[in-house]
Amino acid sequence: DAGVIQSPRHEVTEMGQEVTLRCKPISGHDYLFWYRQTMMRGLELLIYFNNNVPIDDSGMPEDRFSAKMPNASFSTLKIQPSEPRDSAVYFCASSPPIFVPAPSGANVLTFGAGSRLTVL
Amino acid sequence: EDKVVQSPLSLVVHEGDTVTLNCSYEVTNFRSLLWYKQEKKAPTFLFMLTSSGIEKKSGRLSSILDKKELFSILNITATQTGDSAVYLCVNQGGSEKLVFGKGTKLTVNP
């Protein structure tokens, strides 16, 4: 398996533009998470899905942010309009059902490489 | 509210030193505690701990959990420059969400 695949790896855009980040989770993982990481705030959970259904979007900063998961192999995080304070690294992660800890470590959260967003 | 607190936030050592990273947590219906290592890319998994007192080891790294006192430590012996990274402590509680600490930034100088 190629792991969690994110695109683009880097995005530089101007304030007011729409940004779309994409994620392909690991096949068979039921959960998909979107995180944002900044120096000031660390890793923050934005939203997560279970079986393509959004479960908790309380971490989404405001209405400018939206996320979709149209099928089990694809998710998008959209920012419209973007602002300089949205500059961060956005990580997508996926996991199998996480209520059963697996000491081997196999059933844990796996991150994509991240999308570094810079809004000028 | 569930939270994870890591200390120290930053640590600078010399190669060969031993370091101990701390993680304390407050979480509803604890299920597991995980450690991740993050270099200039995505976090990578190190350990998952579910039971108190059982040490997990991987080479020079080891970790242990104390569910009574609600903390975990990550030890790195004979540190190398390649150990320089941010180490994240993550808690899995009763909900599907995972709670991350802010991380400890470790710098190992030659």
Short mmCIF file of C-alpha atoms in Angstrom, two decimals:
data_model
loop_
_atom_site.label_atom_id
_atom_site.label_comp_id
_atom_site.label_asym_id
_atom_site.label_seq_id
_atom_site.Cartn_x
_atom_site.Cartn_y
_atom_site.Cartn_z
CA ASP A 1 0.00 0.00 0.00
CA ALA A 2 1.31 3.47 -0.89
CA GLY A 3 0.08 4.93 2.36
CA VAL A 4 -2.00 8.06 2.70
CA ILE A 5 -1.54 10.22 -0.39
CA GLN A 6 -2.01 13.97 -0.30
CA SER A 7 -1.86 16.61 -2.98
CA PRO A 8 -0.62 19.15 -3.62
CA ARG A 9 2.52 18.95 -1.48
CA HIS A 10 2.97 22.70 -1.66
CA GLU A 11 0.51 25.43 -2.52
CA VAL A 12 1.18 29.15 -2.68
CA THR A 13 -1.80 31.35 -3.35
CA GLU A 14 -3.05 34.85 -2.87
CA MET A 15 -5.53 35.95 -0.28
CA GLY A 16 -9.09 35.47 -1.46
CA GLN A 17 -8.37 32.54 -3.72
CA GLU A 18 -9.99 29.13 -3.33
CA VAL A 19 -7.74 26.31 -2.16
CA THR A 20 -8.54 22.61 -2.52
CA LEU A 21 -6.47 19.97 -0.77
CA ARG A 22 -6.90 16.31 -1.65
CA CYS A 23 -6.40 13.06 0.20
CA LYS A 24 -6.49 9.37 -0.64
CA PRO A 25 -6.62 7.25 2.52
CA ILE A 26 -5.21 3.77 2.96
CA SER A 27 -7.53 1.20 1.47
CA GLY A 28 -9.67 -0.43 4.13
CA HIS A 29 -9.29 2.37 6.66
CA ASP A 30 -12.70 3.45 7.90
CA TYR A 31 -11.62 6.71 9.47
CA LEU A 32 -10.22 9.78 7.78
CA PHE A 33 -8.95 12.82 9.64
CA TRP A 34 -7.91 16.29 8.53
CA TYR A 35 -5.41 18.09 10.76
CA ARG A 36 -3.78 21.48 10.59
CA GLN A 37 -0.34 22.10 12.04
CA THR A 38 1.22 25.44 12.93
CA MET A 39 4.11 26.37 15.15
CA MET A 40 1.83 28.24 17.52
CA ARG A 41 -0.97 25.72 17.92
CA GLY A 42 0.59 22.37 17.08
CA LEU A 43 -1.60 19.72 15.49
CA GLU A 44 -5.29 20.56 15.50
CA LEU A 45 -8.06 18.26 14.39
CA LEU A 46 -10.32 19.98 11.89
CA ILE A 47 -12.78 17.25 10.96
CA TYR A 48 -13.01 13.50 10.76
CA PHE A 49 -15.10 11.02 8.80
CA ASN A 50 -16.22 7.49 9.53
CA ASN A 51 -17.25 5.45 6.49
CA ASN A 52 -17.41 8.65 4.42
CA VAL A 53 -19.75 10.38 6.87
CA PRO A 54 -18.55 13.51 8.71
CA ILE A 55 -18.67 12.76 12.43
CA ASP A 56 -17.22 15.85 14.06
CA ASP A 57 -16.40 19.12 12.36
CA SER A 58 -16.14 21.20 15.51
CA GLY A 59 -12.50 21.91 14.76
CA MET A 60 -13.23 23.60 11.44
CA PRO A 61 -12.24 27.22 12.02
CA GLU A 62 -15.14 28.89 10.27
CA ASP A 63 -17.47 28.72 7.32
CA ARG A 64 -14.65 29.34 4.90
CA PHE A 65 -13.54 25.75 5.50
CA SER A 66 -15.41 22.75 4.13
CA ALA A 67 -14.58 19.08 3.71
CA LYS A 68 -16.13 16.28 1.74
CA MET A 69 -15.63 12.58 1.36
CA PRO A 70 -17.64 11.44 -1.68
CA ASN A 71 -16.30 7.89 -1.48
CA ALA A 72 -14.03 5.66 0.59
CA SER A 73 -10.93 6.53 -1.39
CA PHE A 74 -11.07 10.31 -1.67
CA SER A 75 -11.54 13.39 0.45
CA THR A 76 -11.13 17.11 -0.10
CA LEU A 77 -10.59 20.06 2.21
CA LYS A 78 -11.55 23.36 0.69
CA ILE A 79 -10.85 26.89 1.87
CA GLN A 80 -12.81 29.68 0.22
CA PRO A 81 -11.80 32.46 0.42
CA SER A 82 -8.31 31.82 1.77
CA GLU A 83 -6.61 34.20 4.20
CA PRO A 84 -2.95 34.57 5.27
CA ARG A 85 -3.76 33.10 8.71
CA ASP A 86 -4.71 29.85 6.98
CA SER A 87 -1.04 29.29 6.13
CA ALA A 88 -0.08 25.97 7.71
CA VAL A 89 0.67 22.37 6.93
CA TYR A 90 -2.50 20.38 6.45
CA PHE A 91 -2.27 16.67 7.17
CA CYS A 92 -4.67 13.98 6.19
CA ALA A 93 -4.57 10.76 8.20
CA SER A 94 -6.49 7.52 8.11
CA SER A 95 -6.97 4.59 10.43
CA PRO A 96 -8.92 1.39 10.79
CA PRO A 97 -11.56 1.33 13.55
CA ILE A 98 -9.65 2.59 16.55
CA PHE A 99 -11.66 1.26 19.43
CA VAL A 100 -9.56 -1.88 19.54
CA PRO A 101 -5.95 -1.04 20.41
CA ALA A 102 -3.48 -3.19 18.54
CA PRO A 103 -0.22 -3.64 20.44
CA SER A 104 1.56 -4.42 17.19
CA GLY A 105 0.93 -0.89 16.10
CA ALA A 106 -0.73 -1.96 12.88
CA ASN A 107 -4.08 -0.39 13.67
CA VAL A 108 -2.94 3.13 14.31
CA LEU A 109 -3.30 6.51 12.76
CA THR A 110 -1.20 6.89 9.60
CA PHE A 111 -0.43 10.32 8.23
CA GLY A 112 0.02 11.57 4.71
CA ALA A 113 3.05 13.68 3.83
CA GLY A 114 1.09 16.89 4.29
CA SER A 115 0.19 19.86 2.13
CA ARG A 116 2.06 23.05 2.96
CA LEU A 117 -0.19 26.02 2.26
CA THR A 118 1.07 29.57 2.03
CA VAL A 119 -1.46 32.33 1.55
CA LEU A 120 0.09 35.67 0.61
CA GLU B 1 -12.05 18.60 28.28
CA ASP B 2 -9.52 15.98 27.24
CA LYS B 3 -5.95 17.25 27.10
CA VAL B 4 -2.38 16.08 26.71
CA VAL B 5 0.55 18.06 28.13
CA GLN B 6 4.11 17.35 27.10
CA SER B 7 7.29 18.53 28.74
CA PRO B 8 9.75 19.92 28.15
CA LEU B 9 8.64 21.81 25.06
CA SER B 10 12.21 21.95 23.83
CA LEU B 11 15.41 20.12 24.71
CA VAL B 12 18.96 20.42 23.42
CA VAL B 13 21.49 17.68 24.19
CA HIS B 14 24.78 16.30 22.92
CA GLU B 15 25.22 13.03 21.11
CA GLY B 16 25.44 10.17 23.55
CA ASP B 17 23.22 11.77 26.18
CA THR B 18 20.10 10.05 27.49
CA VAL B 19 16.84 11.97 27.40
CA THR B 20 13.43 11.51 28.99
CA LEU B 21 10.36 13.08 27.47
CA ASN B 22 7.22 13.44 29.53
CA CYS B 23 3.54 13.24 28.68
CA SER B 24 0.68 13.74 31.11
CA TYR B 25 -2.93 13.42 30.11
CA GLU B 26 -6.51 13.85 31.14
CA VAL B 27 -8.91 11.87 29.03
CA THR B 28 -12.33 10.35 29.38
CA ASN B 29 -12.41 6.56 29.05
CA PHE B 30 -8.74 6.06 28.27
CA ARG B 31 -8.02 3.51 25.55
CA SER B 32 -4.42 4.00 24.50
CA LEU B 33 -1.50 6.40 24.39
CA LEU B 34 0.67 6.69 21.32
CA TRP B 35 4.05 8.26 20.62
CA TYR B 36 4.96 9.67 17.23
CA LYS B 37 8.20 11.10 15.85
CA GLN B 38 7.96 14.02 13.46
CA GLU B 39 10.91 15.20 11.44
CA LYS B 40 10.41 17.55 8.50
CA LYS B 41 7.49 15.53 7.26
CA ALA B 42 4.49 13.60 8.56
CA PRO B 43 4.50 12.06 12.04
CA THR B 44 5.59 8.44 12.10
CA PHE B 45 4.41 5.92 14.65
CA LEU B 46 6.71 4.81 17.48
CA PHE B 47 4.74 3.10 20.26
CA MET B 48 1.24 2.31 21.42
CA LEU B 49 0.72 1.80 25.15
CA THR B 50 -2.42 0.43 26.73
CA SER B 51 -1.33 -1.12 30.04
CA SER B 52 0.55 0.32 32.98
CA GLY B 53 4.04 -0.82 33.82
CA ILE B 54 4.79 -2.68 30.59
CA GLU B 55 7.80 -1.16 28.85
CA LYS B 56 7.82 -1.00 25.09
CA LYS B 57 11.27 -1.00 23.48
CA SER B 58 12.56 -0.37 20.01
CA GLY B 59 16.32 -0.10 19.80
CA ARG B 60 17.45 2.86 21.86
CA LEU B 61 13.88 4.05 22.43
CA SER B 62 11.61 2.85 25.17
CA SER B 63 8.35 3.99 26.67
CA ILE B 64 6.19 3.19 29.64
CA LEU B 65 2.73 4.15 30.84
CA ASP B 66 1.36 4.87 34.30
CA LYS B 67 -2.43 4.84 34.17
CA LYS B 68 -2.78 5.61 37.85
CA GLU B 69 -0.74 8.81 37.68
CA LEU B 70 -1.87 9.52 34.10
CA PHE B 71 1.48 9.93 32.43
CA SER B 72 3.92 8.31 30.07
CA ILE B 73 7.61 8.77 29.42
CA LEU B 74 9.68 8.22 26.31
CA ASN B 75 13.35 7.46 26.88
CA ILE B 76 16.08 7.71 24.29
CA THR B 77 19.51 6.40 25.25
CA ALA B 78 22.80 7.17 23.51
CA THR B 79 21.15 9.87 21.44
CA GLN B 80 22.24 10.48 17.85
CA THR B 81 21.78 13.51 15.60
CA GLY B 82 19.16 11.51 13.70
CA ASP B 83 17.01 11.52 16.81
CA SER B 84 16.48 15.26 16.36
CA ALA B 85 12.75 15.68 15.81
CA VAL B 86 9.51 16.67 17.46
CA TYR B 87 8.08 13.87 19.56
CA LEU B 88 4.31 13.84 19.83
CA CYS B 89 2.25 12.19 22.53
CA VAL B 90 -1.29 11.26 21.48
CA ASN B 91 -4.16 10.03 23.58
CA GLN B 92 -7.07 7.93 22.42
CA GLY B 93 -10.08 8.31 24.67
CA GLY B 94 -13.68 7.28 24.59
CA SER B 95 -14.54 9.16 21.44
CA GLU B 96 -13.05 8.48 18.06
CA LYS B 97 -10.98 11.63 18.27
CA LEU B 98 -7.32 11.57 19.16
CA VAL B 99 -5.89 14.30 21.38
CA PHE B 100 -2.38 15.48 20.57
CA GLY B 101 0.13 17.16 22.83
CA LYS B 102 2.08 20.15 21.52
CA GLY B 103 5.18 18.03 21.20
CA THR B 104 8.74 18.12 22.54
CA LYS B 105 11.33 19.43 20.13
CA LEU B 106 14.54 17.48 20.63
CA THR B 107 17.80 18.74 19.17
CA VAL B 108 20.83 16.47 19.37
CA ASN B 109 24.09 18.24 18.65
CA PRO B 110 27.20 16.38 17.50
#
